[in-house]
Coordinates of C-alpha atoms and ligand atoms in Angstrom, one line a residue:
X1 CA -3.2 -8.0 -48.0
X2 CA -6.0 -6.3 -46.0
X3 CA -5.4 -4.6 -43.2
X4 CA -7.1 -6.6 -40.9
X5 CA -5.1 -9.8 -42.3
X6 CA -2.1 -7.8 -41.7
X7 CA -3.3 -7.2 -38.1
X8 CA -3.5 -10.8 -37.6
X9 CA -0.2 -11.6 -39.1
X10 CA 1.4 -9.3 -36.6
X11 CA -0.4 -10.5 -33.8
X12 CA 0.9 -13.8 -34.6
X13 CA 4.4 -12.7 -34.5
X14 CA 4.1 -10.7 -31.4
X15 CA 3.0 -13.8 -30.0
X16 CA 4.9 -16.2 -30.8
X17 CA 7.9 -13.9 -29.8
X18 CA 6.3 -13.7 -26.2
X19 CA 5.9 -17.6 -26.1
X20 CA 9.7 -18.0 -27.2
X21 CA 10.8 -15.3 -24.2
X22 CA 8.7 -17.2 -21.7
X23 CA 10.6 -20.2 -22.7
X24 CA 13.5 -18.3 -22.3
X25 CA 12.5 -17.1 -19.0
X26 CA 12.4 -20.6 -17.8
X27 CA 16.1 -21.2 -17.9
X28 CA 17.0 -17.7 -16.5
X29 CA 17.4 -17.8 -12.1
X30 CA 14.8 -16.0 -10.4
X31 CA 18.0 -13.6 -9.6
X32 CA 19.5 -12.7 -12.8
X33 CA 15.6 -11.8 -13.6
X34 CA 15.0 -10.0 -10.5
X35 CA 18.3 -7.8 -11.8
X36 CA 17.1 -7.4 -15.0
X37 CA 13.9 -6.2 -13.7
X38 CA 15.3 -3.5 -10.9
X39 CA 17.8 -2.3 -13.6
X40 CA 14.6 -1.9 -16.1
X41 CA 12.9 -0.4 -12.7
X42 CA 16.0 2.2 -12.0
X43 CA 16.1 3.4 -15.7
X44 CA 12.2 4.5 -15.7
X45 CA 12.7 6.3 -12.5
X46 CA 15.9 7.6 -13.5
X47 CA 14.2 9.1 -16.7
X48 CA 10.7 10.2 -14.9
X49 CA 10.6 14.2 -15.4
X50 CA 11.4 16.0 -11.5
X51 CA 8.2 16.6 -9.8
X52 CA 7.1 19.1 -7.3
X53 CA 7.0 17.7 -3.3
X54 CA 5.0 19.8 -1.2
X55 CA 6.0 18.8 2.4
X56 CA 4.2 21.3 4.2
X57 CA 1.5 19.3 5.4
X58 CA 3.5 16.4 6.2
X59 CA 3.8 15.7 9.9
X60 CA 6.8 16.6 11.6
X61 CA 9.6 13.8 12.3
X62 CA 9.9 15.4 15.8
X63 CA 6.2 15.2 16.4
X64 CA 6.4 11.2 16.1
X65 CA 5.4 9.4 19.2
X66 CA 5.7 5.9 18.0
X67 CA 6.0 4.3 21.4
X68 CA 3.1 6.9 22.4
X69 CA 0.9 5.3 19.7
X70 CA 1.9 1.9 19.5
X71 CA 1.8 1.4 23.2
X72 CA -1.6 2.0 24.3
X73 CA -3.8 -0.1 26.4
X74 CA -7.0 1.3 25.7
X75 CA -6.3 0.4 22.3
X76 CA -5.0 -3.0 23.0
X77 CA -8.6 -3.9 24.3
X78 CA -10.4 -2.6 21.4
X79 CA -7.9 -4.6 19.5
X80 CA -8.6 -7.5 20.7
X81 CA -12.8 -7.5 20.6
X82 CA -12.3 -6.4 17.2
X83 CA -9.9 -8.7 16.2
X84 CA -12.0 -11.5 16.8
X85 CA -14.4 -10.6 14.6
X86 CA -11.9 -9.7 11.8
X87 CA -10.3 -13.2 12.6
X88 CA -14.1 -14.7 11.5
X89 CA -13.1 -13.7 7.7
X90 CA -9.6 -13.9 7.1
X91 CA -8.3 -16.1 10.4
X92 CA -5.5 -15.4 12.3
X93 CA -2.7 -15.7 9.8
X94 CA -1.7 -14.9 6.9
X95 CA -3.5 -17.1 5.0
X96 CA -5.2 -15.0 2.1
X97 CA -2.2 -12.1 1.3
X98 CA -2.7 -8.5 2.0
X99 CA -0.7 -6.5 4.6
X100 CA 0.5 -9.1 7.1
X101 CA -0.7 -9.9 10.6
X102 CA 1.3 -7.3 12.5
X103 CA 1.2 -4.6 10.0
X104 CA -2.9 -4.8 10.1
X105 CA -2.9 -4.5 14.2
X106 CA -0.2 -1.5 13.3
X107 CA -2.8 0.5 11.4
X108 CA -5.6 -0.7 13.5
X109 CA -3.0 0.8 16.3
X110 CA -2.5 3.6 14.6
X111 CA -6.0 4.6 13.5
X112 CA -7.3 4.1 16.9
X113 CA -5.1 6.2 18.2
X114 CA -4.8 9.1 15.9
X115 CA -8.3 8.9 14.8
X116 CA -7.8 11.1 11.6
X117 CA -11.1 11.9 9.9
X118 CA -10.6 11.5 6.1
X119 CA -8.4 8.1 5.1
X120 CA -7.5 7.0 2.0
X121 CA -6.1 3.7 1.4
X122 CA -4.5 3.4 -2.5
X123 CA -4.6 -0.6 -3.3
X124 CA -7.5 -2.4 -1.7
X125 CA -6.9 -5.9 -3.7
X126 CA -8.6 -8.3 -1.0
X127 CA -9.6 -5.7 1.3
X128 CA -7.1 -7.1 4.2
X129 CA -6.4 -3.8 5.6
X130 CA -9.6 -2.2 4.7
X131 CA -11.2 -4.6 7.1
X132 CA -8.9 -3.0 9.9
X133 CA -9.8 0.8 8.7
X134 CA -12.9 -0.3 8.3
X135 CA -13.7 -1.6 12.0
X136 CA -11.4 0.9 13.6
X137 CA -13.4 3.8 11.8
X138 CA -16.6 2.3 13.2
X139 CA -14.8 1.8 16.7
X140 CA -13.6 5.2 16.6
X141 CA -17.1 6.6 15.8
X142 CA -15.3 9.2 13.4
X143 CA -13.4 8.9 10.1
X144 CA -14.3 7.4 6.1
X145 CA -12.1 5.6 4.1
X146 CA -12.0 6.1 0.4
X147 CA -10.2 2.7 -0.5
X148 CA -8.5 2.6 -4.6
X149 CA -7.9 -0.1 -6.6
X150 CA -7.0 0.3 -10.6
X151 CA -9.4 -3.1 -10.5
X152 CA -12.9 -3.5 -9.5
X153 CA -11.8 -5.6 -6.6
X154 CA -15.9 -6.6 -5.3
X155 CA -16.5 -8.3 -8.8
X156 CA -17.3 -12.0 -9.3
X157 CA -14.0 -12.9 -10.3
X158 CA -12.0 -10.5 -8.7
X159 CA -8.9 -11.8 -6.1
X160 CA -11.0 -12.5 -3.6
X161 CA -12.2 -15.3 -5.9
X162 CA -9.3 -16.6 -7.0
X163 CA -7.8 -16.8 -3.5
X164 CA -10.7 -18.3 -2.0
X165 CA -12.4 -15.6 0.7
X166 CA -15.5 -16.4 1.7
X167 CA -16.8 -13.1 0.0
X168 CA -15.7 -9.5 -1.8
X169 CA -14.2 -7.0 -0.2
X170 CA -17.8 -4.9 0.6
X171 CA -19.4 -7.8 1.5
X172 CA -17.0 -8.5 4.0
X173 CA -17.5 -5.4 5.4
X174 CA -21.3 -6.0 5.9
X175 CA -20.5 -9.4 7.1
X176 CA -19.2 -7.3 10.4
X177 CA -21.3 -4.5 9.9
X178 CA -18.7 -1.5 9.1
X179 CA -19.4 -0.6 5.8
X180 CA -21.1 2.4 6.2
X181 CA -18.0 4.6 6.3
X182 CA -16.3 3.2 3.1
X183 CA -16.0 3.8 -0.3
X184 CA -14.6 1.7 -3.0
X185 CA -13.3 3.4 -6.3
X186 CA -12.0 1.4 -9.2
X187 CA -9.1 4.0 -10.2
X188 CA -5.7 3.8 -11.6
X189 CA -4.0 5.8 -8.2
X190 CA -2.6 8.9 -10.3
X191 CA -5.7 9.6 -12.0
X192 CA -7.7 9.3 -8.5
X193 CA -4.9 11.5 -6.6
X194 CA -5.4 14.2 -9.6
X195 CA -8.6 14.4 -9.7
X196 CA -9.7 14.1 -5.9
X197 CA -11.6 17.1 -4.4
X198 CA -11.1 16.0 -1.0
X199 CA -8.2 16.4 1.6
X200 CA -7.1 13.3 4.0
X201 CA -5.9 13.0 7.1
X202 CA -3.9 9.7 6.7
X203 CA -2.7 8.5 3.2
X204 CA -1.9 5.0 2.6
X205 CA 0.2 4.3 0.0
X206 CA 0.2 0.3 -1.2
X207 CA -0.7 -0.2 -4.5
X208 CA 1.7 -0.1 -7.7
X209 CA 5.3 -0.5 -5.8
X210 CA 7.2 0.5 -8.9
X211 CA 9.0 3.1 -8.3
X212 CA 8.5 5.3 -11.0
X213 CA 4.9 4.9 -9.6
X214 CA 5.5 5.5 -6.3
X215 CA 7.5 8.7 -7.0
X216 CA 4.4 10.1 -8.9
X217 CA 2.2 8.8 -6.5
X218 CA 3.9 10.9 -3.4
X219 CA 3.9 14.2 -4.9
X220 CA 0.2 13.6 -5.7
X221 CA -0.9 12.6 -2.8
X222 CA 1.2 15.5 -0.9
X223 CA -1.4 18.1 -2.3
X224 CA -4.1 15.8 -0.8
X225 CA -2.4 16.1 2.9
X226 CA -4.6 17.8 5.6
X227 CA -1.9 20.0 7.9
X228 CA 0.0 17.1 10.3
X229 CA -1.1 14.1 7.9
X230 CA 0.3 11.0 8.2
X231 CA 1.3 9.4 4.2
X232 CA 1.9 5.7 5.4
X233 CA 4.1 3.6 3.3
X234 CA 3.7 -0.2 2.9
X235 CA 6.9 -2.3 1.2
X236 CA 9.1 0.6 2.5
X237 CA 12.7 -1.8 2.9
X238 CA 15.6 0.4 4.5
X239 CA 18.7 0.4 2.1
X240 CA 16.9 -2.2 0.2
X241 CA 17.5 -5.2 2.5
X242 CA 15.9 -7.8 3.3
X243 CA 13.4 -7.3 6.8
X244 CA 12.2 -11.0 7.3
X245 CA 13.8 -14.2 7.3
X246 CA 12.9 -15.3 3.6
X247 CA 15.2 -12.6 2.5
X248 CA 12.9 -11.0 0.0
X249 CA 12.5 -7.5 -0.7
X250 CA 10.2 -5.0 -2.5
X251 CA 12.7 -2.2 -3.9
X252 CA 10.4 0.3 -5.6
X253 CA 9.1 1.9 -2.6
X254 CA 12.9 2.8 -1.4
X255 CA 13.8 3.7 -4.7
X256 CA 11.1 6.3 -5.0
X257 CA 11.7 8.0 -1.6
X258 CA 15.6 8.0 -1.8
X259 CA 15.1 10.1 -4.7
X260 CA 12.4 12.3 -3.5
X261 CA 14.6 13.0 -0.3
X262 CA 17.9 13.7 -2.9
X263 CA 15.2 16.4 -4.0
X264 CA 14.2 17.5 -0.9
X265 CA 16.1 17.6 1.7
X266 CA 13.2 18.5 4.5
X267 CA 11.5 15.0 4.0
X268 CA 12.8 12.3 5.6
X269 CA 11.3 8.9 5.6
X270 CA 10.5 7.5 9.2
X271 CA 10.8 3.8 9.2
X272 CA 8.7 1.8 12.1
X273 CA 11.1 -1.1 13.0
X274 CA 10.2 -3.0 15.2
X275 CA 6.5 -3.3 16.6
X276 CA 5.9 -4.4 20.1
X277 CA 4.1 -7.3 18.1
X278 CA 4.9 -10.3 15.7
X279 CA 4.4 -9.4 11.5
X280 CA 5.1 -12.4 9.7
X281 CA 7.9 -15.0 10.0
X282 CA 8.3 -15.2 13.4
X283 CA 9.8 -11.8 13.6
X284 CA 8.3 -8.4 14.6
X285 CA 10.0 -6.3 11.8
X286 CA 7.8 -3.9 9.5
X287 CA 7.8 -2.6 6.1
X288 CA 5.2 0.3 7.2
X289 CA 7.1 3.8 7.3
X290 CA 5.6 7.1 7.7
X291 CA 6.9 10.0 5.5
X292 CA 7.8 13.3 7.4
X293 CA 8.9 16.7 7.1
X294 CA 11.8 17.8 9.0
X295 CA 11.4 21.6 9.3
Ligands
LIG301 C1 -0.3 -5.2 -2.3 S1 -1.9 -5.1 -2.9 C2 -2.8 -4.2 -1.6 C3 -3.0 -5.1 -0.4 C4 -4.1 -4.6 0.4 N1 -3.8 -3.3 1.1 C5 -4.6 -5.6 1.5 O1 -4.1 -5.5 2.6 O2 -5.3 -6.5 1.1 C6 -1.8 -3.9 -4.2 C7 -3.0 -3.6 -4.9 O3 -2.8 -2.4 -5.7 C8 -3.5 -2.4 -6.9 N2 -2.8 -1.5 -7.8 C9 -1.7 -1.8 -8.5 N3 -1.4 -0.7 -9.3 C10 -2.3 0.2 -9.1 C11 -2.5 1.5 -9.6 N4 -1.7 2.1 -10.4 N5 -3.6 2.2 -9.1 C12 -4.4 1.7 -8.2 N6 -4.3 0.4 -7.7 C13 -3.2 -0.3 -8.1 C14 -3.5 -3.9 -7.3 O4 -4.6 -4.1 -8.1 C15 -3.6 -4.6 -5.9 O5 -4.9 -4.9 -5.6

């Protein structure tokens, strides 16, 4: 038999083994596969080799001033105007995916009130919360974003597509005019965060939630940390409970951190709670948490 015949005959196998699991996977509850999954999830982190943490540019937990941030009426204006705009492309709700309602008017918060210089934002998928950098940059009249995605999220057929936005991510940007301060890179996140020349300000972390992933992802993106920068989490669930009424959670992002803070014991994750505003589900709960140093 040639080898390419032999090729072929082991593709067929392969694939008729994967069309006999997913029938499998048919008759197994969503919770006995969610198990197998987090037990798969727990073994790969479990095994990743110990990586370094540097936490000296971290902010500190004692230099948090959530209520400070979140509380501001200058920026409760500027929300609003901008919103409005924002609200043209993706409406009000949730109605395309990305980062929630409440969580994009948190980093809009945030942003406007920090106004760091250098963002990155690791997953841009539909470019929900890039729209928010995006205006808030352009509002701000300082800062750039450097958004990553391991896909090319502007092409043709990209997410946007399939979920029915009126246009890509960059396009959407132009549509409001606040593209000039962004850059899209199609990256896998570990091979950006190695390779990156520059420093950031502000880090947002929510691409890959796996927490093997994440766990890489945080002691890359550590070395990338301006003094006093803020590494925002996204999918960050507390004890790995649920935080909204459906009862679903996203364990990979707790996973990570718990073992990073076993490692080091002068980071301490700093979750936000609850925002002065709605996120989803008629509940003002978020999954956002920012990672700090204690000492
Ligand atoms: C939850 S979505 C991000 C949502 C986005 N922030 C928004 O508000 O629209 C996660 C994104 O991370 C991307 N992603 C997954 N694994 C990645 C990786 N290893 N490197 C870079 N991006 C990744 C996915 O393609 C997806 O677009």
């Amino acid at each position: 038999m040639s080898e390419t015949s032999k090729m072929n005959e082991q593709q067929k196998i392969a694939d008729k083994q994967n069309t006999k699991f997913r029938g499998i996977k048919a008759f197994i509850p969503t919770s006995a596969l969610n198990a197998m999954r987090n037990a798969r999830a727990n073994k790969s982190l479990k095994n990743a080799p110990r990586l370094a943490f540097n936490s000296q540019n971290l902010l500190k937990l004692g230099d948090i001033q959530l209520d400070k941030w979140l509380n501001n009426s200058d920026c409760a204006q500027n929300w609003s105007e901008d919103q409005k705009n924002i609200a043209k492309i993706l409406g009000h709700q949730d109605k395309y995916g990305g980062v929630n309602p409440g969580d994009r008017q948190a980093i809009y918060t945030l942003i406007n009130t920090l106004k760091p210089e250098n963002i990155l934002e690791i997953g841009t998928h539909i470019g929900a919360s890039t729209l928010y950098f995006a205006s808030v940059i352009k509002r701000n009249g300082v800062g750039k974003l450097t958004t990553v995605d391991i896909l090319d999220v502007n092409a043709p057929d990209a997410p946007w597509k399939g979920l029915c936005l009126p246009a890509s991510p960059k396009d959407n940007l132009k549509t409001i005019d606040c593209d000039k301060n962004v850059e899209f890179i199609q990256s896998n996140s570990k091979d950006f965060l190695e390779q990156a020349k520059q420093k950031f300000d502000f880090i947002f972390l929510d691409g890959d939630h796996g927490s093997k992933t994440v766990y890489q992802e945080v002691s890359l993106a550590l070395n990338l940390l301006r003094p006093n920068g803020i590494l925002l989490l996204h999918d960050y669930y507390p004890d790995k409970r649920p935080l909204f009424p459906d009862g679903h959670i996203i364990p990979g992002p707790y996973s990570a951190i718990k073992r990073i803070c076993e490692e080091n014991t002068d980071i301490k994750p700093y979750p936000l709670g609850e925002l002065p505003w709605e996120t989803k589900q008629n509940v003002n709960t978020t999954s956002l948490a920012i990672l700090t140093r204690l000492n």
